Amino acid sequence: MSTTEEHATEAGHTGFLAIELDGAGWDGGDFASLAEAVLAVESAGFHAATFTDAPVAGRTNALQRAAYAGPVTRSIALVPEVDTVHTEPFHVSTQLASLDYVSGGRAGWIATAAESPEAAAAVGRSDVTGAALAQEAAASIEVSRRLWDSWEDDAVIRDVATGRYIDVDKLHHADFETPADFAGAGYSVKGPSIIPRPLQGQLPVLAAASLVGEGQVSADGVDAVLVTAPTPELLAAEIRDVRSRLGAPVAVVAELDVVLDSRGLAAADRAAGSESGRARYAGTAAGLADLLESLLVEADGVRLHPASLALELDELSRLVLPELRRRGALRAPVPGGTFRDLLGLTRPASRYTDSSAATAAGN
Amino acid sequence: MTQHSGAQSDVFVPTGKLQFGVFFQGVNSGTIWKAAESGSQTDFESFRRIVQTAERGLFAAFFLGEGLRLREHLGRPHALDVVGRPDAQTMLAALASVTTNIGLVATQNTTYNDPADLAHRLSSLDLISRGRAAWNIVTTDNAWTGANFRRGGYLDHADRYRHAEAFVETAKRIWDSWETAEGPAGRVLHEGQHYTVDVTPRLPRSAQYRPVLFQAGDSPEGRDFAARQADVIFSAHPKFDAAVEFRKDLVARSLNAGRGANAVQIMPASEFILAPTADEAAAKKEWVRSLQIGPQQAVAYLEQFWGRELSAYDPDGPLPEIDPVVEETSETRGSGFHGAKARQLADQWRAEAKDKGLSIRQFVTSRTARVDATFTGSYSAVADQLAEYARVGAVDGFNISPWLIPSGLDDIVNHLVPELQERGVYPTEYRGSTLRENLALATPVRSVEAARAL
């Protein structure tokens, strides 16, 4: 245990905890409202909340739920899943940039690409399968990133003397075209974005590790990956494996289902039921603290999927998170920090900054 | 839920009341950015302040426009006007958490959205806001905007309302298909010329059943479309006589569409320049106009129509004697370009300016300032004027575009609203918590069988 603490302290590499809020449902589930649920996880000390967008009856749009949570929270990162395959990349980019504005720079994006004949039929497209899914995801991420960069940071000048609100040299056409070997129907996006550059410059993009790598979404396209293994025991090995496959710049977030002894109910009795394919911890709060401490040595963060948001959150906020903080395994929340800050990412310059400077110099 | 007595009747009955909406423009030359008190058009705090001020003033609705491509001027984004705005529904979802009663209206295009996706997102906003969402339905037909979307420019001008109507019908079927207790009623199918939809709706109805529908088109096709589909029309006719005419026309079209005389409400776009006295208001108007249209903007405005650079012309001199470029080139795009009509338009404008003795700047100000839509005067005089609209039922309310962000509603809420309340023509409290209740619209109940039969 002491080596763990040394490692964490030496590297300055304490981890963060995210929580999947979907159990809260559109109306907050056990909570009176979504606002109450997100405030509860923020005050429990979670660093990020994620919002699922799987096509389940009764579930509202994930990005809008994240946006709703923006103004009522102060430090927690808000990270919705947004599909890349059956959506309009231009809309997705604008919506995500807007989420960054309404959350004060705390937005992220879990870019998803799932085979879904239902989603395809809903928008009148033929089903996208296999390798084409990753190609759609890569294209959508690239379009968004270009559009986010399409306004340089100082494009809005409000220069009263010349009457200019913007400096048009600092706005750029994204000029995106799908690659020649694109499996789906190719498209192009002209740009620029209709909204100035997001507060973070670029929102952190997350994707399932299984979607990232050679021949899929390139590791350069994402900032973090979500790593899944069938059991808690196999999770650490899988994290190491993904890290060596993708290289250091990509943050690694481990996925863990959690069922805790709570309110006199044994986790073992509550654990029956749905199979998510994720590693599952069922047991005491103390046991979970030990497991998370060991996982946070390997991973940059862990995302918890509680069986019941209300029940697990009770235990997590009273017992698990305080214990992890006491052990120095959790990163301190940064007041006014961005999601990029949490991931240890600097704010990048727009990719167009240099080219426009060169153009200006050439003129 | 309350409704107008005339909603199902064939005789129009004035309600004697007005309601306000606020249109946070975010873009164009109407919003002043050059004054010391001008705030950001994109910071969340600007939106929060405007919407909370509107709610304090018991406004029925907060509107956001939609941008799908930045306006360009001579092949580049336009430098002179306020530009850049957030996605409407994302911003409204955020504003839902800091408001409780005001309606949240998203302008969303039927051309570059997918019906199932848009219906789901609007329904999400409606549930998240507990029954306060609305959709301002607009159409686009140009390939230039389509360059940002998968489908590209696929729709002819003539097709846009036919397409929009099929889109709205599909959205309504999606919303109507899930009754409270029964869950989803099955798939909604639509096979059309331009797209095919096959979707199993996922969301229950909201506290107001489904999003309220606004529509903003003014052509005969647009008015008929509104008469058939919309709850509120966002008109361009605020002047008294024109408003009365428009009401007559819309009532006739509503009856023709098989709906009641009061079925569609009218809220014209408007601008208010108010002060304690008439003289102060007149002076304020001069100040507002000089900041809305500066010398560079006046010349740039003409460049949009001329299709060529005119920077050599003096904004305080006469209109350019040279002719516009007539060919439809890719040089200039956006709200203004009229292609082959440009030369005719230039002749007409030169004659008008000469006739009235107007400089470029004066002429452009007269064209761009919402002359018809502006109410200028003392609080009490404007309140008297508005009370007359309410008395005869010329309109159901006004959709106000503030010329200053974020303080632009302060004088309206602090001074005009109390004057209107004293005259008994403005609400003194919200009727309910949904937009449909606050607009006193009928509940659009449809049985599962009726929805299936569509």
Short mmCIF file of C-alpha atoms in Angstrom, two decimals, chain A residues 17-187:
data_model
loop_
_atom_site.label_atom_id
_atom_site.label_comp_id
_atom_site.label_asym_id
_atom_site.label_seq_id
_atom_site.Cartn_x
_atom_site.Cartn_y
_atom_site.Cartn_z
CA LEU A 17 -13.47 9.76 -10.59
CA ALA A 18 -16.31 10.02 -13.04
CA ILE A 19 -19.83 8.77 -12.53
CA GLU A 20 -22.41 7.72 -15.06
CA LEU A 21 -25.54 9.69 -14.21
CA ASP A 22 -27.87 7.82 -16.42
CA GLY A 23 -29.47 6.04 -13.52
CA ALA A 24 -30.89 9.46 -12.77
CA GLY A 25 -33.04 9.21 -15.88
CA TRP A 26 -34.62 12.22 -17.42
CA ASP A 27 -36.35 13.34 -14.25
CA GLY A 28 -33.67 12.39 -11.80
CA GLY A 29 -34.90 8.89 -10.99
CA ASP A 30 -34.68 8.64 -7.21
CA PHE A 31 -33.81 12.29 -7.08
CA ALA A 32 -36.36 15.08 -7.30
CA SER A 33 -34.64 16.42 -10.38
CA LEU A 34 -31.64 16.05 -12.61
CA ALA A 35 -30.27 19.24 -11.01
CA GLU A 36 -30.47 17.63 -7.58
CA ALA A 37 -28.73 14.48 -8.82
CA VAL A 38 -25.86 16.31 -10.50
CA LEU A 39 -25.39 18.58 -7.49
CA ALA A 40 -25.28 15.51 -5.25
CA VAL A 41 -22.49 13.92 -7.28
CA GLU A 42 -20.62 17.22 -7.47
CA SER A 43 -20.73 17.71 -3.73
CA ALA A 44 -19.76 14.08 -3.18
CA GLY A 45 -16.47 15.02 -4.87
CA PHE A 46 -16.79 13.42 -8.29
CA HIS A 47 -14.73 15.11 -10.97
CA ALA A 48 -16.92 14.29 -13.95
CA ALA A 49 -20.47 13.20 -14.71
CA THR A 50 -21.31 11.34 -17.90
CA PHE A 51 -24.65 11.01 -19.67
CA THR A 52 -25.59 7.99 -21.78
CA ASP A 53 -27.40 8.37 -25.08
CA ALA A 54 -28.34 4.79 -25.86
CA PRO A 55 -31.81 4.56 -27.47
CA VAL A 56 -33.75 3.53 -24.38
CA ALA A 57 -37.39 4.39 -23.85
CA GLY A 58 -37.86 7.39 -21.58
CA ARG A 59 -34.33 8.71 -21.93
CA THR A 60 -33.90 12.30 -23.09
CA ASN A 61 -31.06 13.59 -25.22
CA ALA A 62 -27.78 13.25 -23.31
CA LEU A 63 -26.26 16.51 -24.49
CA GLN A 64 -29.29 18.47 -23.36
CA ARG A 65 -29.18 16.83 -19.93
CA ALA A 66 -25.54 17.85 -19.64
CA ALA A 67 -26.44 21.40 -20.73
CA TYR A 68 -29.20 21.57 -18.13
CA ALA A 69 -26.65 20.61 -15.47
CA GLY A 70 -24.19 23.30 -16.61
CA PRO A 71 -25.50 26.43 -14.87
CA VAL A 72 -26.33 24.70 -11.58
CA THR A 73 -22.86 23.19 -11.05
CA ARG A 74 -19.45 24.76 -10.53
CA SER A 75 -16.62 22.27 -10.79
CA ILE A 76 -17.77 18.94 -12.20
CA ALA A 77 -17.01 18.12 -15.85
CA LEU A 78 -20.11 17.30 -17.92
CA VAL A 79 -19.56 14.67 -20.54
CA PRO A 80 -22.39 13.43 -22.76
CA GLU A 81 -22.29 10.57 -25.21
CA VAL A 82 -23.04 11.84 -28.69
CA ASP A 83 -23.37 9.47 -31.62
CA THR A 84 -21.13 10.09 -34.61
CA VAL A 85 -22.82 7.86 -37.16
CA HIS A 86 -26.45 8.93 -37.51
CA THR A 87 -26.04 12.60 -36.61
CA GLU A 88 -25.12 15.71 -38.57
CA PRO A 89 -21.47 16.53 -37.80
CA PHE A 90 -22.07 20.29 -38.16
CA HIS A 91 -24.91 20.21 -35.59
CA VAL A 92 -22.92 17.97 -33.23
CA SER A 93 -19.95 20.31 -33.32
CA THR A 94 -22.09 23.36 -32.59
CA GLN A 95 -24.00 21.64 -29.82
CA LEU A 96 -20.81 20.52 -28.08
CA ALA A 97 -19.20 23.95 -28.39
CA SER A 98 -22.38 25.43 -26.89
CA LEU A 99 -22.21 22.95 -24.03
CA ASP A 100 -18.74 24.26 -23.30
CA TYR A 101 -20.13 27.80 -23.09
CA VAL A 102 -23.05 26.93 -20.79
CA SER A 103 -20.80 24.93 -18.47
CA GLY A 104 -17.98 27.45 -18.26
CA GLY A 105 -15.44 25.18 -20.00
CA ARG A 106 -16.35 21.92 -18.31
CA ALA A 107 -17.65 20.03 -21.34
CA GLY A 108 -16.36 16.84 -22.90
CA TRP A 109 -17.57 14.40 -25.53
CA ILE A 110 -17.82 10.63 -25.45
CA ALA A 111 -17.90 9.98 -29.18
CA THR A 112 -19.86 6.81 -29.84
CA ALA A 113 -20.27 4.70 -32.95
CA ALA A 114 -22.55 1.70 -32.55
CA GLU A 115 -24.13 -0.55 -35.09
CA SER A 116 -27.81 0.32 -35.00
CA PRO A 117 -30.26 -0.61 -37.75
CA GLU A 118 -32.91 1.30 -35.76
CA ALA A 119 -30.92 4.54 -35.67
CA ALA A 120 -30.13 4.19 -39.37
CA ALA A 121 -33.79 3.62 -40.29
CA ALA A 122 -34.85 6.63 -38.21
CA VAL A 123 -32.76 8.94 -40.39
CA GLY A 124 -33.39 7.01 -43.60
CA ARG A 125 -29.87 5.68 -44.06
CA SER A 126 -28.65 2.17 -44.64
CA ASP A 127 -27.06 0.44 -41.68
CA VAL A 128 -23.42 1.20 -41.00
CA THR A 129 -21.40 -1.80 -39.80
CA GLY A 130 -17.90 -3.02 -39.06
CA ALA A 131 -14.92 -0.87 -39.94
CA ALA A 132 -17.18 1.81 -41.40
CA LEU A 133 -18.34 2.71 -37.89
CA ALA A 134 -14.86 3.80 -36.86
CA GLN A 135 -14.52 5.71 -40.11
CA GLU A 136 -17.73 7.61 -39.41
CA ALA A 137 -16.52 8.37 -35.88
CA ALA A 138 -13.13 9.54 -37.09
CA ALA A 139 -14.74 11.81 -39.69
CA SER A 140 -17.19 13.31 -37.21
CA ILE A 141 -14.45 13.99 -34.64
CA GLU A 142 -12.24 15.58 -37.30
CA VAL A 143 -15.07 17.84 -38.54
CA SER A 144 -15.85 18.98 -35.00
CA ARG A 145 -12.23 19.68 -34.22
CA ARG A 146 -11.80 21.73 -37.40
CA LEU A 147 -14.98 23.68 -36.71
CA TRP A 148 -13.91 24.36 -33.11
CA ASP A 149 -10.66 25.76 -34.46
CA SER A 150 -12.34 27.69 -37.27
CA TRP A 151 -12.60 30.81 -35.13
CA GLU A 152 -9.21 31.74 -33.73
CA ASP A 153 -9.33 32.77 -30.08
CA ASP A 154 -9.05 36.46 -30.81
CA ALA A 155 -11.39 36.55 -33.81
CA VAL A 156 -13.90 38.82 -32.06
CA ILE A 157 -12.19 42.23 -31.98
CA ARG A 158 -15.06 44.73 -31.51
CA ASP A 159 -13.00 47.50 -33.10
CA VAL A 160 -15.16 50.60 -32.96
CA ALA A 161 -12.76 52.75 -35.05
CA THR A 162 -13.02 50.52 -38.13
CA GLY A 163 -16.53 49.27 -37.39
CA ARG A 164 -15.32 45.67 -37.43
CA TYR A 165 -16.85 43.21 -34.96
CA ILE A 166 -14.64 40.35 -36.11
CA ASP A 167 -11.28 40.06 -37.80
CA VAL A 168 -12.16 38.00 -40.86
CA ASP A 169 -8.55 36.85 -41.20
CA LYS A 170 -9.15 34.85 -38.03
CA LEU A 171 -12.14 32.94 -39.30
CA HIS A 172 -11.50 29.91 -41.48
CA HIS A 173 -13.42 27.55 -43.69
CA ALA A 174 -13.08 24.04 -42.27
CA ASP A 175 -13.17 22.58 -45.81
CA PHE A 176 -13.64 19.04 -44.61
CA GLU A 177 -14.18 16.16 -47.00
CA THR A 178 -14.59 12.52 -46.11
CA PRO A 179 -11.63 10.41 -47.26
CA ALA A 180 -11.66 8.80 -50.68
CA ASP A 181 -12.01 5.30 -49.21
CA PHE A 182 -14.94 6.34 -46.99
CA ALA A 183 -17.30 3.41 -46.57
CA GLY A 184 -20.50 5.43 -46.15
CA ALA A 185 -21.93 8.17 -48.31
CA GLY A 186 -19.20 10.81 -48.47
CA TYR A 187 -19.89 14.38 -47.48
#
